[in-house]
Amino acid sequence: MKCPACRTVFSGPVPQCPTCKLSLLRLDAKFGAVPRHTRYLSDRSGRLPLREIKKLRALLRIFEKKFPQSLFSVFVTNGVPSGSISEYAFWLANRTGFSSIEAVAGDNFDLLLGIDVEAGMAALIIGYGLENYLTEDDLQAALAVAENAFRAGDVSRGIRECVECVMNRMREIARASEAHKRVGDLVAAGANNR
Ligand SMILES: [Zn+2]
């Protein structure tokens, strides 16, 4: 996992970032009470039309159906008070109960996409379990795909493109590990026949 403030990479849960001393308590002091949020998608900016919200929730439900261990949540906000969207999304992900900087949560496969419509910026946070599958490059690629839409203020298109990009990548990874497993089974079968 990576520090959302200084980008230092640390391999396991830590009480605070060894480089910049960022901790959840510091972020609590910065951001205050956890905002109201709903399953799949929360729009605190009020910029998303209702029909777009419905479509995006449907897409996120499809995601959950394809990857039952993973919940992909989206949080849209209108400006982050005294912080960046990556810090805010990181804090939200921790405080709404999935990934944790402090505790081991190795079986967590959830994702949170945070978008600051005011700044036209987004951040994608993943649970520890997913870090074994999705790389930092995958996350950057998924954000890059949506960047133009976010900059142009087309938030719903950006969200859709980002979710679809992650979905495609996870499908590829699932297929590759299936193929890997099949090769492994063949090798094992070959060894047994000898
Ligand atoms: Zn740091």
mmCIF file of C-alpha atoms and ligand atoms in Angstrom:
data_model
loop_
_atom_site.group_PDB
_atom_site.id
_atom_site.type_symbol
_atom_site.label_atom_id
_atom_site.label_comp_id
_atom_site.label_asym_id
_atom_site.label_seq_id
_atom_site.Cartn_x
_atom_site.Cartn_y
_atom_site.Cartn_z
ATOM 1 C CA MET A 1 0.000 0.000 0.000
ATOM 2 C CA LYS A 2 1.044 3.537 -0.605
ATOM 3 C CA CYS A 3 0.870 6.636 1.563
ATOM 4 C CA PRO A 4 -1.796 8.905 0.018
ATOM 5 C CA ALA A 5 0.120 11.988 1.092
ATOM 6 C CA CYS A 6 3.804 11.362 0.296
ATOM 7 C CA ARG A 7 3.505 8.204 -1.893
ATOM 8 C CA THR A 8 5.874 6.176 0.290
ATOM 9 C CA VAL A 9 5.233 2.474 -0.271
ATOM 10 C CA PHE A 10 4.877 0.247 2.789
ATOM 11 C CA SER A 11 4.286 -3.461 2.627
ATOM 12 C CA GLY A 12 2.091 -4.025 5.676
ATOM 13 C CA PRO A 13 -0.238 -2.141 7.996
ATOM 14 C CA VAL A 14 1.468 0.550 10.060
ATOM 15 C CA PRO A 15 0.127 2.972 12.699
ATOM 16 C CA GLN A 16 1.509 5.880 10.712
ATOM 17 C CA CYS A 17 3.461 6.570 7.554
ATOM 18 C CA PRO A 18 7.166 6.248 8.439
ATOM 19 C CA THR A 19 8.043 9.141 6.131
ATOM 20 C CA CYS A 20 5.441 11.870 6.600
ATOM 21 C CA LYS A 21 3.795 10.571 9.826
ATOM 22 C CA LEU A 22 0.354 10.519 8.265
ATOM 23 C CA SER A 23 -2.092 8.487 10.373
ATOM 24 C CA LEU A 24 -5.817 7.889 10.404
ATOM 25 C CA LEU A 25 -6.126 9.972 13.564
ATOM 26 C CA ARG A 26 -4.533 12.894 11.759
ATOM 27 C CA LEU A 27 -6.965 12.458 8.895
ATOM 28 C CA ASP A 28 -9.860 12.250 11.387
ATOM 29 C CA ALA A 29 -8.780 15.601 12.785
ATOM 30 C CA LYS A 30 -8.584 16.998 9.268
ATOM 31 C CA PHE A 31 -11.817 15.663 7.813
ATOM 32 C CA GLY A 32 -14.061 15.317 10.874
ATOM 33 C CA ALA A 33 -17.125 13.084 10.872
ATOM 34 C CA VAL A 34 -17.493 10.426 8.182
ATOM 35 C CA PRO A 35 -19.996 11.743 5.623
ATOM 36 C CA ARG A 36 -23.233 9.993 4.825
ATOM 37 C CA HIS A 37 -22.709 7.310 2.221
ATOM 38 C CA THR A 38 -24.783 4.650 0.518
ATOM 39 C CA ARG A 39 -23.975 1.294 -1.053
ATOM 40 C CA TYR A 40 -22.271 1.445 -4.460
ATOM 41 C CA LEU A 41 -22.430 5.181 -5.081
ATOM 42 C CA SER A 42 -22.715 8.346 -3.015
ATOM 43 C CA ASP A 43 -22.968 11.713 -4.674
ATOM 44 C CA ARG A 44 -22.312 14.518 -2.214
ATOM 45 C CA SER A 45 -21.708 16.981 -5.043
ATOM 46 C CA GLY A 46 -25.274 16.863 -6.342
ATOM 47 C CA ARG A 47 -23.867 17.015 -9.871
ATOM 48 C CA LEU A 48 -24.957 13.588 -11.054
ATOM 49 C CA PRO A 49 -28.398 13.302 -12.634
ATOM 50 C CA LEU A 50 -30.587 10.668 -10.994
ATOM 51 C CA ARG A 51 -30.787 8.515 -14.123
ATOM 52 C CA GLU A 52 -26.964 8.447 -14.336
ATOM 53 C CA ILE A 53 -26.776 7.412 -10.686
ATOM 54 C CA LYS A 54 -29.185 4.570 -11.408
ATOM 55 C CA LYS A 55 -27.128 3.413 -14.412
ATOM 56 C CA LEU A 56 -23.880 3.548 -12.463
ATOM 57 C CA ARG A 57 -25.366 1.643 -9.522
ATOM 58 C CA ALA A 58 -26.483 -1.025 -12.012
ATOM 59 C CA LEU A 59 -22.931 -1.215 -13.394
ATOM 60 C CA LEU A 60 -21.480 -1.542 -9.877
ATOM 61 C CA ARG A 61 -23.956 -4.324 -9.130
ATOM 62 C CA ILE A 62 -22.730 -6.142 -12.257
ATOM 63 C CA PHE A 63 -19.185 -5.708 -10.972
ATOM 64 C CA GLU A 64 -20.175 -7.312 -7.658
ATOM 65 C CA LYS A 65 -21.901 -10.163 -9.480
ATOM 66 C CA LYS A 66 -18.775 -10.886 -11.528
ATOM 67 C CA PHE A 67 -16.438 -10.523 -8.551
ATOM 68 C CA PRO A 68 -18.526 -11.487 -5.513
ATOM 69 C CA GLN A 69 -15.663 -10.884 -3.053
ATOM 70 C CA SER A 70 -15.263 -7.303 -4.220
ATOM 71 C CA LEU A 71 -17.407 -4.278 -3.592
ATOM 72 C CA PHE A 72 -16.624 -1.304 -5.803
ATOM 73 C CA SER A 73 -17.802 1.928 -4.141
ATOM 74 C CA VAL A 74 -17.810 5.386 -5.634
ATOM 75 C CA PHE A 75 -17.845 8.593 -3.647
ATOM 76 C CA VAL A 76 -18.322 11.925 -5.400
ATOM 77 C CA THR A 77 -17.571 15.103 -3.503
ATOM 78 C CA ASN A 78 -17.433 18.776 -4.260
ATOM 79 C CA GLY A 79 -14.028 19.904 -3.072
ATOM 80 C CA VAL A 80 -11.969 18.408 -0.252
ATOM 81 C CA PRO A 81 -11.488 20.660 2.774
ATOM 82 C CA SER A 82 -7.739 21.157 3.405
ATOM 83 C CA GLY A 83 -6.590 17.994 1.699
ATOM 84 C CA SER A 84 -6.284 16.059 -1.532
ATOM 85 C CA ILE A 85 -8.765 13.588 -2.966
ATOM 86 C CA SER A 86 -6.231 10.772 -2.488
ATOM 87 C CA GLU A 87 -6.015 11.485 1.255
ATOM 88 C CA TYR A 88 -9.778 11.855 1.460
ATOM 89 C CA ALA A 89 -10.522 8.628 -0.451
ATOM 90 C CA PHE A 90 -7.930 6.770 1.639
ATOM 91 C CA TRP A 91 -9.519 8.056 4.852
ATOM 92 C CA LEU A 92 -13.035 7.220 3.654
ATOM 93 C CA ALA A 93 -11.996 3.711 2.631
ATOM 94 C CA ASN A 94 -10.572 3.133 6.101
ATOM 95 C CA ARG A 95 -13.384 4.740 8.027
ATOM 96 C CA THR A 96 -16.202 3.154 6.068
ATOM 97 C CA GLY A 97 -14.699 -0.150 7.043
ATOM 98 C CA PHE A 98 -12.805 -1.920 4.322
ATOM 99 C CA SER A 99 -9.118 -1.301 3.939
ATOM 100 C CA SER A 100 -7.131 -0.341 6.996
ATOM 101 C CA ILE A 101 -3.778 1.294 7.435
ATOM 102 C CA GLU A 102 -3.677 -0.017 11.016
ATOM 103 C CA ALA A 103 -4.971 -3.566 10.984
ATOM 104 C CA VAL A 104 -4.304 -6.572 8.800
ATOM 105 C CA ALA A 105 -7.191 -7.087 6.430
ATOM 106 C CA GLY A 106 -5.621 -9.438 3.927
ATOM 107 C CA ASP A 107 -8.909 -10.791 2.705
ATOM 108 C CA ASN A 108 -10.235 -7.423 1.689
ATOM 109 C CA PHE A 109 -10.864 -7.129 -2.043
ATOM 110 C CA ASP A 110 -12.888 -3.909 -2.103
ATOM 111 C CA LEU A 111 -12.277 -0.765 -4.105
ATOM 112 C CA LEU A 112 -13.174 2.857 -3.571
ATOM 113 C CA LEU A 113 -13.108 5.497 -6.265
ATOM 114 C CA GLY A 114 -13.164 9.024 -4.869
ATOM 115 C CA ILE A 115 -13.812 11.983 -7.158
ATOM 116 C CA ASP A 116 -13.456 15.651 -6.386
ATOM 117 C CA VAL A 117 -15.551 17.338 -9.084
ATOM 118 C CA GLU A 118 -14.360 20.774 -7.992
ATOM 119 C CA ALA A 119 -10.707 19.918 -8.704
ATOM 120 C CA GLY A 120 -11.442 17.424 -11.510
ATOM 121 C CA MET A 121 -9.294 14.878 -9.636
ATOM 122 C CA ALA A 122 -9.859 11.264 -8.665
ATOM 123 C CA ALA A 123 -8.208 8.565 -6.562
ATOM 124 C CA LEU A 124 -8.649 4.811 -6.530
ATOM 125 C CA ILE A 125 -8.046 2.922 -3.264
ATOM 126 C CA ILE A 126 -7.999 -0.876 -3.023
ATOM 127 C CA GLY A 127 -8.157 -3.325 -0.105
ATOM 128 C CA TYR A 128 -5.084 -5.332 0.901
ATOM 129 C CA GLY A 129 -6.338 -8.541 -0.658
ATOM 130 C CA LEU A 130 -6.520 -6.940 -4.089
ATOM 131 C CA GLU A 131 -2.966 -5.635 -3.876
ATOM 132 C CA ASN A 132 -1.792 -9.132 -4.753
ATOM 133 C CA TYR A 133 -3.609 -8.824 -8.076
ATOM 134 C CA LEU A 134 -3.923 -5.207 -9.133
ATOM 135 C CA THR A 135 -0.683 -3.258 -9.408
ATOM 136 C CA GLU A 136 -0.120 0.445 -8.952
ATOM 137 C CA ASP A 137 0.154 0.642 -12.765
ATOM 138 C CA ASP A 138 -3.284 -0.950 -13.146
ATOM 139 C CA LEU A 139 -4.779 1.655 -10.819
ATOM 140 C CA GLN A 140 -3.046 4.514 -12.599
ATOM 141 C CA ALA A 141 -4.238 3.146 -15.951
ATOM 142 C CA ALA A 142 -7.844 2.986 -14.722
ATOM 143 C CA LEU A 143 -7.632 6.592 -13.536
ATOM 144 C CA ALA A 144 -5.931 7.745 -16.738
ATOM 145 C CA VAL A 145 -8.763 6.272 -18.804
ATOM 146 C CA ALA A 146 -11.270 8.407 -16.891
ATOM 147 C CA GLU A 147 -9.136 11.539 -16.583
ATOM 148 C CA ASN A 148 -10.407 13.304 -19.698
ATOM 149 C CA ALA A 149 -14.024 12.821 -18.696
ATOM 150 C CA PHE A 150 -13.362 14.085 -15.159
ATOM 151 C CA ARG A 151 -11.521 17.132 -16.477
ATOM 152 C CA ALA A 152 -14.350 17.845 -18.906
ATOM 153 C CA GLY A 153 -16.809 17.636 -16.013
ATOM 154 C CA ASP A 154 -18.471 14.483 -17.351
ATOM 155 C CA VAL A 155 -18.318 12.677 -14.021
ATOM 156 C CA SER A 156 -20.627 9.791 -14.882
ATOM 157 C CA ARG A 157 -18.690 8.918 -18.054
ATOM 158 C CA GLY A 158 -15.446 8.997 -16.085
ATOM 159 C CA ILE A 159 -16.826 6.687 -13.415
ATOM 160 C CA ARG A 160 -18.156 4.267 -16.025
ATOM 161 C CA GLU A 161 -14.848 4.177 -17.915
ATOM 162 C CA CYS A 162 -12.857 3.668 -14.736
ATOM 163 C CA VAL A 163 -15.100 0.842 -13.471
ATOM 164 C CA GLU A 164 -15.073 -0.884 -16.873
ATOM 165 C CA CYS A 165 -11.289 -0.615 -17.079
ATOM 166 C CA VAL A 166 -10.857 -2.255 -13.655
ATOM 167 C CA MET A 167 -13.446 -4.882 -14.563
ATOM 168 C CA ASN A 168 -11.567 -5.795 -17.762
ATOM 169 C CA ARG A 169 -8.250 -5.953 -15.943
ATOM 170 C CA MET A 170 -9.661 -8.188 -13.197
ATOM 171 C CA ARG A 171 -11.200 -10.462 -15.802
ATOM 172 C CA GLU A 172 -7.789 -10.791 -17.499
ATOM 173 C CA ILE A 173 -6.130 -11.575 -14.171
ATOM 174 C CA ALA A 174 -8.799 -14.151 -13.299
ATOM 175 C CA ARG A 175 -8.351 -15.806 -16.714
ATOM 176 C CA ALA A 176 -4.569 -15.821 -16.425
ATOM 177 C CA SER A 177 -4.676 -17.427 -12.985
ATOM 178 C CA GLU A 178 -7.145 -20.032 -14.290
ATOM 179 C CA ALA A 179 -4.780 -20.864 -17.167
ATOM 180 C CA HIS A 180 -1.880 -20.951 -14.728
ATOM 181 C CA LYS A 181 -3.817 -23.332 -12.515
ATOM 182 C CA ARG A 182 -4.614 -25.587 -15.487
ATOM 183 C CA VAL A 183 -0.921 -25.753 -16.428
ATOM 184 C CA GLY A 184 -0.135 -26.526 -12.782
ATOM 185 C CA ASP A 185 -2.726 -29.333 -12.771
ATOM 186 C CA LEU A 186 -1.271 -30.785 -15.996
ATOM 187 C CA VAL A 187 2.226 -30.726 -14.581
ATOM 188 C CA ALA A 188 0.988 -32.408 -11.395
ATOM 189 C CA ALA A 189 -0.904 -35.025 -13.442
ATOM 190 C CA GLY A 190 2.219 -35.658 -15.542
ATOM 191 C CA ALA A 191 4.307 -36.133 -12.398
ATOM 192 C CA ASN A 192 1.744 -38.583 -10.994
ATOM 193 C CA ASN A 193 1.747 -40.637 -14.190
ATOM 194 C CA ARG A 194 5.453 -41.104 -14.102
HETATM 195 ZN ZN ZN B 1 3.480 9.535 3.962
#
